[in-house]
Each structure stands twice: as C-alpha cells, then as structure tokens.
Coordinates of C-alpha atoms and ligand atoms in Angstrom, one line a residue:
X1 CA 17.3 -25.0 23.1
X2 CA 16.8 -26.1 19.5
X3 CA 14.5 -23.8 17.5
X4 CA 12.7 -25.4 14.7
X5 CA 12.3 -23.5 11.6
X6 CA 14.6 -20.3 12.0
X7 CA 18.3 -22.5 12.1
X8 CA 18.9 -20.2 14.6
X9 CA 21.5 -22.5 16.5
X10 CA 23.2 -20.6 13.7
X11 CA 24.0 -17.1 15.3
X12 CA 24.2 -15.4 12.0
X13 CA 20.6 -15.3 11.7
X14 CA 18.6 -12.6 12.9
X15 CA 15.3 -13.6 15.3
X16 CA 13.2 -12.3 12.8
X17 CA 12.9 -13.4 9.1
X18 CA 11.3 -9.9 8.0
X19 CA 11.8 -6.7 10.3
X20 CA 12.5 -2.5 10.0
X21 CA 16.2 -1.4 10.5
X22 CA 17.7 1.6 9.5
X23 CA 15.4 2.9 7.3
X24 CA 14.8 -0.4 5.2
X25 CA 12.8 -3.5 5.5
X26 CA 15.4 -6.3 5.9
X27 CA 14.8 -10.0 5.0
X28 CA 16.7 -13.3 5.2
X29 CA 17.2 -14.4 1.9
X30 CA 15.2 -17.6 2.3
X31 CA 16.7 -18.8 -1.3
X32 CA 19.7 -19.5 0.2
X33 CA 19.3 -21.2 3.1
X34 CA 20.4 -23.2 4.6
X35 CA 24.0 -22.7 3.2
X36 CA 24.6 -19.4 3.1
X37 CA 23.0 -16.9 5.6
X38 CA 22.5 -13.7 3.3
X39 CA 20.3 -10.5 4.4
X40 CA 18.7 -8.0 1.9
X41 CA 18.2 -4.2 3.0
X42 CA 15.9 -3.2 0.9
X43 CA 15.0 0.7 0.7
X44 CA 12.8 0.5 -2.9
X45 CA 9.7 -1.1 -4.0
X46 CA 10.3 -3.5 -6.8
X47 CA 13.2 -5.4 -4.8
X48 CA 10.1 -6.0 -2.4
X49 CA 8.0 -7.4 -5.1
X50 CA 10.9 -9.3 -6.6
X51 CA 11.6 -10.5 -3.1
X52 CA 8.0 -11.6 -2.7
X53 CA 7.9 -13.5 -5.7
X54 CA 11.3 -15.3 -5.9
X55 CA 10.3 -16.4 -2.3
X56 CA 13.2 -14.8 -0.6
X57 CA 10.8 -13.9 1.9
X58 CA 7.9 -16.4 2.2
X59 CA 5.1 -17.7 4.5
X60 CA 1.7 -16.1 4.3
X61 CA 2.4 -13.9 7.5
X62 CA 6.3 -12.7 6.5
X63 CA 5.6 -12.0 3.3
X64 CA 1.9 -9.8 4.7
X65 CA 4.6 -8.3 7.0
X66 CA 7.6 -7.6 3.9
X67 CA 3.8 -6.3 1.9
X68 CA 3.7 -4.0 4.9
X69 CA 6.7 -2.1 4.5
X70 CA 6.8 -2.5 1.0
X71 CA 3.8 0.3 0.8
X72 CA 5.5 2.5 3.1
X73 CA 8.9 2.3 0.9
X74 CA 6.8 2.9 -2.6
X75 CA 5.2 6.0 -0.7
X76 CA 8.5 7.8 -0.1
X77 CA 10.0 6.9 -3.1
X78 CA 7.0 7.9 -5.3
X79 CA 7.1 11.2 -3.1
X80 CA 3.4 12.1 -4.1
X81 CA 3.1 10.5 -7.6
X82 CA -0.3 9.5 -6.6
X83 CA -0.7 6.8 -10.4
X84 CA 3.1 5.5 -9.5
X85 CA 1.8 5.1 -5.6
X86 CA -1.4 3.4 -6.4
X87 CA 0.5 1.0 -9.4
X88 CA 3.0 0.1 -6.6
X89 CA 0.2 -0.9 -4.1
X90 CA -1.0 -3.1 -7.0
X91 CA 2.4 -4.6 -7.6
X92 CA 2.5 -5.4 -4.1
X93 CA -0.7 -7.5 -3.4
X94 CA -0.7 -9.3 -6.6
X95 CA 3.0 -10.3 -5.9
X96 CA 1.5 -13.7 -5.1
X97 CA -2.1 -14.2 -4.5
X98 CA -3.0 -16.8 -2.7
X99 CA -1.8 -15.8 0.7
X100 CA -4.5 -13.2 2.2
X101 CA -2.1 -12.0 4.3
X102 CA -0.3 -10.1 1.7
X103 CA -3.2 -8.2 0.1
X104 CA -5.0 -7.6 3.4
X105 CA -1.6 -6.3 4.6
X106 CA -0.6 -4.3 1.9
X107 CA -4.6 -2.3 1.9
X108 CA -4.7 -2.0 5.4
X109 CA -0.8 0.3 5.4
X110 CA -2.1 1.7 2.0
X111 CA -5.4 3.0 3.4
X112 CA -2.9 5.1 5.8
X113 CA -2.2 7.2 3.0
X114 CA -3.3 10.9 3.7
X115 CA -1.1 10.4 6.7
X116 CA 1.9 10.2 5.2
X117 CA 5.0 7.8 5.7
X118 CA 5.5 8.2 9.3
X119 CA 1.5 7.1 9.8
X120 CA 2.4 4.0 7.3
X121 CA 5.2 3.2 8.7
X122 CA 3.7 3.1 12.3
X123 CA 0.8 0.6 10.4
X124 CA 3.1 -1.7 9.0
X125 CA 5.4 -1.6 13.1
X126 CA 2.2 -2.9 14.0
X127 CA 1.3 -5.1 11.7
X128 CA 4.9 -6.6 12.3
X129 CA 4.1 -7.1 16.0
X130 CA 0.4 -8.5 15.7
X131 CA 2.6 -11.1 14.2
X132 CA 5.2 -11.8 16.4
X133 CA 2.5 -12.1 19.5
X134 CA -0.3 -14.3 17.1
X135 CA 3.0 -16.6 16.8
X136 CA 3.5 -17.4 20.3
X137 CA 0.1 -17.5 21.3
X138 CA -0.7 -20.1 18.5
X139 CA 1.9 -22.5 20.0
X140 CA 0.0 -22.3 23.1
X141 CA -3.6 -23.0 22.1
X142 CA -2.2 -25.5 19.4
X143 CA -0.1 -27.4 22.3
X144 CA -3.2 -27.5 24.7
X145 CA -5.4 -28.8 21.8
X146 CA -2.7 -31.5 21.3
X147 CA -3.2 -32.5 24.7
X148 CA -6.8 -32.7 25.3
X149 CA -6.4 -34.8 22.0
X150 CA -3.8 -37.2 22.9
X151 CA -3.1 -36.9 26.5
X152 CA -0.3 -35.1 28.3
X153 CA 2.3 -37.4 26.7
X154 CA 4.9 -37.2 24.4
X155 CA 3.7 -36.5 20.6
X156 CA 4.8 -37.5 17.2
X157 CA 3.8 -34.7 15.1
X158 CA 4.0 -34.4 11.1
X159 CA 3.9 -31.3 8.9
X160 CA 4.6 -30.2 5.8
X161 CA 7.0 -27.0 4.4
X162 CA 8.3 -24.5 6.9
X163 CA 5.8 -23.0 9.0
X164 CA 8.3 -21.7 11.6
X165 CA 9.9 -18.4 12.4
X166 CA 10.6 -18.0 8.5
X167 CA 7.3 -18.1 7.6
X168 CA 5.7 -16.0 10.7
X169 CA 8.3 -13.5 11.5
X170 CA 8.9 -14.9 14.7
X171 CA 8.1 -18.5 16.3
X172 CA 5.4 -19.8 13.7
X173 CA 1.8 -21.4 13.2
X174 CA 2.4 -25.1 12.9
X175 CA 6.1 -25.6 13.5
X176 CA 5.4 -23.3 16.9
X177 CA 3.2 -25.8 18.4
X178 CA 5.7 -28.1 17.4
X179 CA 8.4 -26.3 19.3
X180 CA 6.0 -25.7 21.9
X181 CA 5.5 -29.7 22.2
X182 CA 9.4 -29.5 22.3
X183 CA 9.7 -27.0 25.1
X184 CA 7.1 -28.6 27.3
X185 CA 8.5 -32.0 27.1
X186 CA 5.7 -33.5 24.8
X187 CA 7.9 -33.5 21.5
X188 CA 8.5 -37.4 20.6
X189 CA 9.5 -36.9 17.1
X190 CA 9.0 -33.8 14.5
X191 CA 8.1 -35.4 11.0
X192 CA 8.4 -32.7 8.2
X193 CA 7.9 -33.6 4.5
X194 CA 10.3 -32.6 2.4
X195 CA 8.1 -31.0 0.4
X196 CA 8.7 -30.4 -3.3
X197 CA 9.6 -28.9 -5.6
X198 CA 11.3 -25.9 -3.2
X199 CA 12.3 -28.5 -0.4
X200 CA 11.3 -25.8 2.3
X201 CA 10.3 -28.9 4.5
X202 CA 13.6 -30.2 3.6
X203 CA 15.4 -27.0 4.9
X204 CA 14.3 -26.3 8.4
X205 CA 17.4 -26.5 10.2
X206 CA 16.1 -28.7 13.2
X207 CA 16.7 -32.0 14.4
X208 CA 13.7 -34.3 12.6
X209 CA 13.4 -37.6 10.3
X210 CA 12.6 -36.4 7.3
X211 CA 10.6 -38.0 4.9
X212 CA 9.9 -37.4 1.2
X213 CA 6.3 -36.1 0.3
X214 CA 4.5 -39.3 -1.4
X215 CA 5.6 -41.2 2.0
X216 CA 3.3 -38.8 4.1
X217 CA 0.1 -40.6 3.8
X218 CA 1.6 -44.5 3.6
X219 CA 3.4 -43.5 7.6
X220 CA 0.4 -42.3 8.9
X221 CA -1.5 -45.6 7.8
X222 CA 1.1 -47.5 9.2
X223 CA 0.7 -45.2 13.1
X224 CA 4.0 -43.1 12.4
X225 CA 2.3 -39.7 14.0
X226 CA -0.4 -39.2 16.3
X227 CA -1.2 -36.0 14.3
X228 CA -0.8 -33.8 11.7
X229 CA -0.7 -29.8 11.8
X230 CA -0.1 -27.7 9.2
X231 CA -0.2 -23.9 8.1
X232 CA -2.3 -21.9 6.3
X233 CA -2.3 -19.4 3.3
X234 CA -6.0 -18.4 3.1
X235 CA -9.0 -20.2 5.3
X236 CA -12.1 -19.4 3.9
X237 CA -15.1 -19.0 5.9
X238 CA -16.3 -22.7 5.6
X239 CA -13.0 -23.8 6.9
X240 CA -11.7 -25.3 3.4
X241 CA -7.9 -24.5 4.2
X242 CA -5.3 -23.3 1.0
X243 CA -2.1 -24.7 1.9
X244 CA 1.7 -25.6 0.8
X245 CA 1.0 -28.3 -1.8
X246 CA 0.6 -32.0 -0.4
X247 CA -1.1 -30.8 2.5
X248 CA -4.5 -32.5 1.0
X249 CA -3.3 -35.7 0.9
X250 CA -2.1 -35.9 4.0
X251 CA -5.7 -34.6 5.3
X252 CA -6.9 -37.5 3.7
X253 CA -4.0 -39.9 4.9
X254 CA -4.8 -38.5 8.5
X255 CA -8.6 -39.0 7.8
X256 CA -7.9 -43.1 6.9
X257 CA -5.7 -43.0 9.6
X258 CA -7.6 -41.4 12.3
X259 CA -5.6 -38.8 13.5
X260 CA -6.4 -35.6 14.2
X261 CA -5.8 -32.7 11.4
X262 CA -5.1 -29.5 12.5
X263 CA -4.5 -26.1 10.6
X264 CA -2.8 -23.6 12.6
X265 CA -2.8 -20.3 11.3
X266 CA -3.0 -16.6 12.9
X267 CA -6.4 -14.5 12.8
X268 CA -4.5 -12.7 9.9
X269 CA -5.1 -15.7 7.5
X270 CA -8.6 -16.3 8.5
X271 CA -11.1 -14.7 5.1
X272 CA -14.3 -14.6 6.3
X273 CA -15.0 -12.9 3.0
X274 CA -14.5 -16.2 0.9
X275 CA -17.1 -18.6 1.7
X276 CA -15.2 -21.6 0.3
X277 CA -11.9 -23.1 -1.2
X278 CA -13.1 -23.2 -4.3
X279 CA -13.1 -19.4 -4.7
X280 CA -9.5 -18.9 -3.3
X281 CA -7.0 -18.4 -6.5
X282 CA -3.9 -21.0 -6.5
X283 CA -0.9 -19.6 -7.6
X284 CA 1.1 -22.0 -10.5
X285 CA 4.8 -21.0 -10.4
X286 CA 5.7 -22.6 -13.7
X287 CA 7.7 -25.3 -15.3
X288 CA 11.5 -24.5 -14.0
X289 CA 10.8 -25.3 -10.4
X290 CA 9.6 -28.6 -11.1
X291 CA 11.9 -29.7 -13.8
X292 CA 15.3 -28.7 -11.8
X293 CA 16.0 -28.6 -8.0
X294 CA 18.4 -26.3 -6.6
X295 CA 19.6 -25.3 -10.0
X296 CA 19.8 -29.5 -10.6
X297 CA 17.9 -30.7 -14.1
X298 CA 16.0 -33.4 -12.8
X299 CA 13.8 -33.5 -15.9
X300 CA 15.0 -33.8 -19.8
X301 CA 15.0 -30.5 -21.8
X302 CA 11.9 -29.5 -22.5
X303 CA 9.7 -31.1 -20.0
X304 CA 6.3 -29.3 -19.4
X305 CA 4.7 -29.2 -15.9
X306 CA 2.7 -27.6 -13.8
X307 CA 3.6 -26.6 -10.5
X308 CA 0.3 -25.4 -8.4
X309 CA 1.8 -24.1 -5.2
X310 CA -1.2 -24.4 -2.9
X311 CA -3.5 -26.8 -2.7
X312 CA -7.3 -26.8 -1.2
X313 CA -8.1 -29.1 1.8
X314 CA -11.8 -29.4 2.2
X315 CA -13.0 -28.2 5.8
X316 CA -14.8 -32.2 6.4
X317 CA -10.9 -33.7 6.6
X318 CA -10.0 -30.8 9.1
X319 CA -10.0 -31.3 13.1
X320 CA -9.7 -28.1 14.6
X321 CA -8.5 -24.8 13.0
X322 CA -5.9 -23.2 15.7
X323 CA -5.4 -19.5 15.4
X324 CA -3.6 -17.3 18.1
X325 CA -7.3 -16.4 19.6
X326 CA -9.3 -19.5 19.4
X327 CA -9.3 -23.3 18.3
X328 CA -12.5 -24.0 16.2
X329 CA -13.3 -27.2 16.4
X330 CA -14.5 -28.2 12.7
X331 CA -15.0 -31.6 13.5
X332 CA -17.8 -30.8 16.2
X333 CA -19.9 -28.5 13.9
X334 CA -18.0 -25.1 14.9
X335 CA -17.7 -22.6 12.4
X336 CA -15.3 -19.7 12.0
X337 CA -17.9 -17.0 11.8
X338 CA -19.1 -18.0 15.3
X339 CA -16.9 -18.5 17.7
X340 CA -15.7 -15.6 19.4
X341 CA -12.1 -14.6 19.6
X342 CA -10.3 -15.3 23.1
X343 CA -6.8 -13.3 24.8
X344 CA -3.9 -14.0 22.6
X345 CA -1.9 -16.1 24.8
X346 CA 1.8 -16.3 25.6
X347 CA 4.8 -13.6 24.6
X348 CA 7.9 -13.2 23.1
X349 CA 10.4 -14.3 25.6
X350 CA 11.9 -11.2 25.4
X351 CA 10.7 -7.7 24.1
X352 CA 12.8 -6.5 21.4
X353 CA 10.5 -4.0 20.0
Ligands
MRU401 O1 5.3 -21.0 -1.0 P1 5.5 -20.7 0.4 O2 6.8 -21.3 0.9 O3 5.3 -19.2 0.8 O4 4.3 -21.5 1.2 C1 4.2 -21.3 2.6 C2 3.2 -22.2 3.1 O5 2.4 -22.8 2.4 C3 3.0 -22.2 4.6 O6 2.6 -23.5 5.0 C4 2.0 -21.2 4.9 O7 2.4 -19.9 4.5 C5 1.5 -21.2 6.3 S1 2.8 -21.1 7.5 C6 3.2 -19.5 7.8

C-alpha cells in the first residue's frame, strides 16, 4: 500500500513523525527529507524550540504534539526554577504562532504543573494520541463528504504542502482523506502543489503529478480536479481558514471553477476564541527562504522579500470544514460554534501505544 505523505515505502522511517521514546521526544528531521532519513532525540528544551522553528518538525498538529513534550522536558531540566520553567513555556508557544495547536498544546501540559513530570508527561501521551485517532477519523468523514459530493467514483483530488503523517503524527488531515480515497478505490489522481518556497508539496514521497503553485488555479479552470482539500493551521470561529501559503488562491480558483473546497483539520485546530481570519497572526519567515531553495540562490545578492507563511482564506470560498468529529457545511449556512461534535471515527490499524 502506498502511503502519501510519510515516504514510508521507505522502512527507515518511523510511523510517527513526532513520538516519546526513551526518555526523549524523537522527531524526523523534516529538513532533510526526502534524501536522507535523520531522527533527533531530543532530551532538552531549546533543541525543541530550535526544532519547531527550523521546521524539522512541522504541521500544526506535530509540532502541538513536539510543544507537548517540549514542556515536560523544560520541567525536568529546570528542576523547580519556577522563572526558567515559565520563560521555557513562553519559548515554546511563540516558537511559531500561527498554528493554535502549538500554544493550546503547550498551556494545556503546562497547566499540569503542580503535578510534576510524570502528570505532564501523561498530558502530552495523550495529547499525542488525540492525534493519532483525530487523523484517521478525519479520512473518514472527509472521504464520505467526497462522496456525497461527487458520487461514489473515482476522484481527482488537489492539495497544497504536506498535510500527511508528517504533519499529524500519524495518517493526516487533508492528505488522509486522500489516502483514504486511495484505499477505498476512489483515488483517480493526487494533485499536490509544489508549494514554495520550502517545496513540502514537492516532497511527499507518493506517487502524484505534481504541479508548480501558480498552475493551481489555471488546472482547476480548465476541470483538472473535482475538488480541493486542504489543511489547516488556525480556523477561526467564522470559518476564515489560516493555511500553507497559496491555499487562497486556489479557494478562489475552486470558487471560478465550481468545485468543492474543503479544509480538513482536527478539533485541535478549530479557535472558537478568534472570531475571524483577520485576527489570526501570520508568521513571515524572512528573506533567505525565498531567495535560495534547498541551499540554491535563486535570487541575486541582496534580494529583499517577504515570505508570509500562511495565508487567510475567507470562510465564503470554503465548502465544508472536515474535522475528525464533524463536517460543517459552510456553504449551507453552518457554523462552527453550532454544530455539535459526533464519535471520532475509524482507528489506527494497529495499536502501538
Ligand atoms: O509551515 P508548515 O510546513 O508547518 O505548514 C504546514 C501547513 O500549512 C499545513 O497545511 C497545516 O499545518 C495543516 S496540515 C497538518
């Protein structure tokens, strides 16, 4: 079976992008892939931060998971230095902001506190496997809402970055409905943009045409997919979805188009407490990502730019938003603050916890 978005038909990586082993919070070393396969053990708090921020671990949910562990680490090597403990919490959820799965992670293991490390650590385990189940059981809601759309049939299906097991710990949000599609036999053709300037699109590992970002809209105008889905770093409560860069304009190439947009992201990533995209904070990651890829200049010396990270797709271009609970369906009035939260649906295939 091909599994999009973890390369895992290479056996040197682990199922799960971010997990607890031996005392330390282990990560694939996203910068690397896909040619070299690299985990960090990591047993102190900066290298969490650091590993946060030079996306070696990335994806709103991994990097609310690495946040996780990352308090209960700073707690037992502050060993009660209550200023050092509360600095490192800070560290951790400004590492990047505009993922609310990293700050919301980080508070809820650091409100553990009077409990000790054991107590945090047990908070962040289960953080880790609210995860790994929302995963799966977003594949299944998003697949069913594929085909009440567009008919038990096979599906072309584009997205952008990588929203698969990298990004989610396990499985994924967007790229697990995909390989859901796949699994039930209603995959006709995964189309991924590359998506610039860290080409985590372009690195999924998984059989797909790949196509560069700026061709995204143009396809769908001319029928290539018969919908879009994409993840999710923040949804506000209006449904305005923060997002990998590029994920507005396809919203708007779907919307010309008239395919369905769909945002598939865990309950995790859902902010009830920020009534729109205009108030969620887009990270800029500065000139050197944009001006050389992969260690390439691609730019002469010198060249300025600005390199938002996220971009804001207003709730009016969006379908449905899928979480591992519910599908909303924005396009038929619902709102996220009413509709109730279902079972989670699905499992792991196998219970490795
Ligand atoms: O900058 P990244 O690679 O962390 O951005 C990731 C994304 O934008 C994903 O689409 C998002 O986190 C949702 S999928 C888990």
């Amino acid at each position: 079976m091909v599994s999009f978005g973890q390369l895992s038909d290479n056996p040197a990586i682990p199922a799960r992008s971010v997990d607890w082993q031996d005392d330390a919070l282990v990560l694939i070393d996203q910068t690397l892939l896909p040619e070299q396969v690299r985990l960090l053990h990591l047993k102190a708090y900066r290298p969490v931060v650091d590993a946060i921020k030079r996306l070696s671990v990335r994806g709103a949910p991994s990097i609310g998971v690495a946040g996780a562990f990352g308090v209960a680490i700073a707690f037992r090597e502050l060993q009660g230095d209550t200023d050092g403990f509360s600095r490192a919490v800070n560290e951790l959820r400004l590492a990047r902001p505009t993922a609310v799965n990293l700050a919301r992670a980080v508070d809820r293991v650091a409100a553990n506190a009077s409990g000790g490390f054991d107590v945090m650590l047990k908070e962040a385990l289960a953080i880790r496997d609210e995860e790994i189940a929302a995963s799966w059981s977003m594949g299944v809601y998003g697949s069913d809402l594929l085909i009440e759309l567009g008919g038990n049939r096979p599906q072309r299906l584009m997205t952008i970055c990588n929203t698969g097991g990298l990004a989610a710990v396990e499985r994924g949000t967007a790229l697990g409905v995909i390989e859901t599609m796949l699994e039930r036999g209603l995959l006709e053709e995964a189309l991924p943009l590359e998506t610039r300037p860290l080409l985590q699109g372009g690195r999924l590992g998984a059989p797909f045409r790949l196509i560069v970002d700026s061709a995204g809209p143009f396809l769908l105008s001319r029928g290539a997919a018969d919908a879009v889905l994409v993840g999710a770093d923040r949804v506000a409560a209006n449904g305005d979805t923060a997002n990998k860069v590029g994920t507005f304009s396809l919203a708007l190439g779907a919307r010309h188009a008239g395919v369905p947009f769909i945002v598939v992201a865990p309950e995790s990533t859902i902010d009830l407490d920020t009534p729109s995209g205009d108030m969620i904070e887009i990270e800029d990651r500065g000139a050197a990502e944009v001006v050389a890829v992969r260690s390439t200049t691609v730019a002469p010396p010198g060249t300025d730019a600005i390199n938002p990270a996220f971009d804001i797709t207003p709730c009016d271009l969006i379908t449905a938003v899928v979480t591992d609970r519910r599908v909303v369906r924005l396009d038929l009035g619902e709102k996220l603050s009413e509709i109730p939260h279902g079972p989670t649906r699905g499992h792991p295939p196998s219970d490795r916890r």
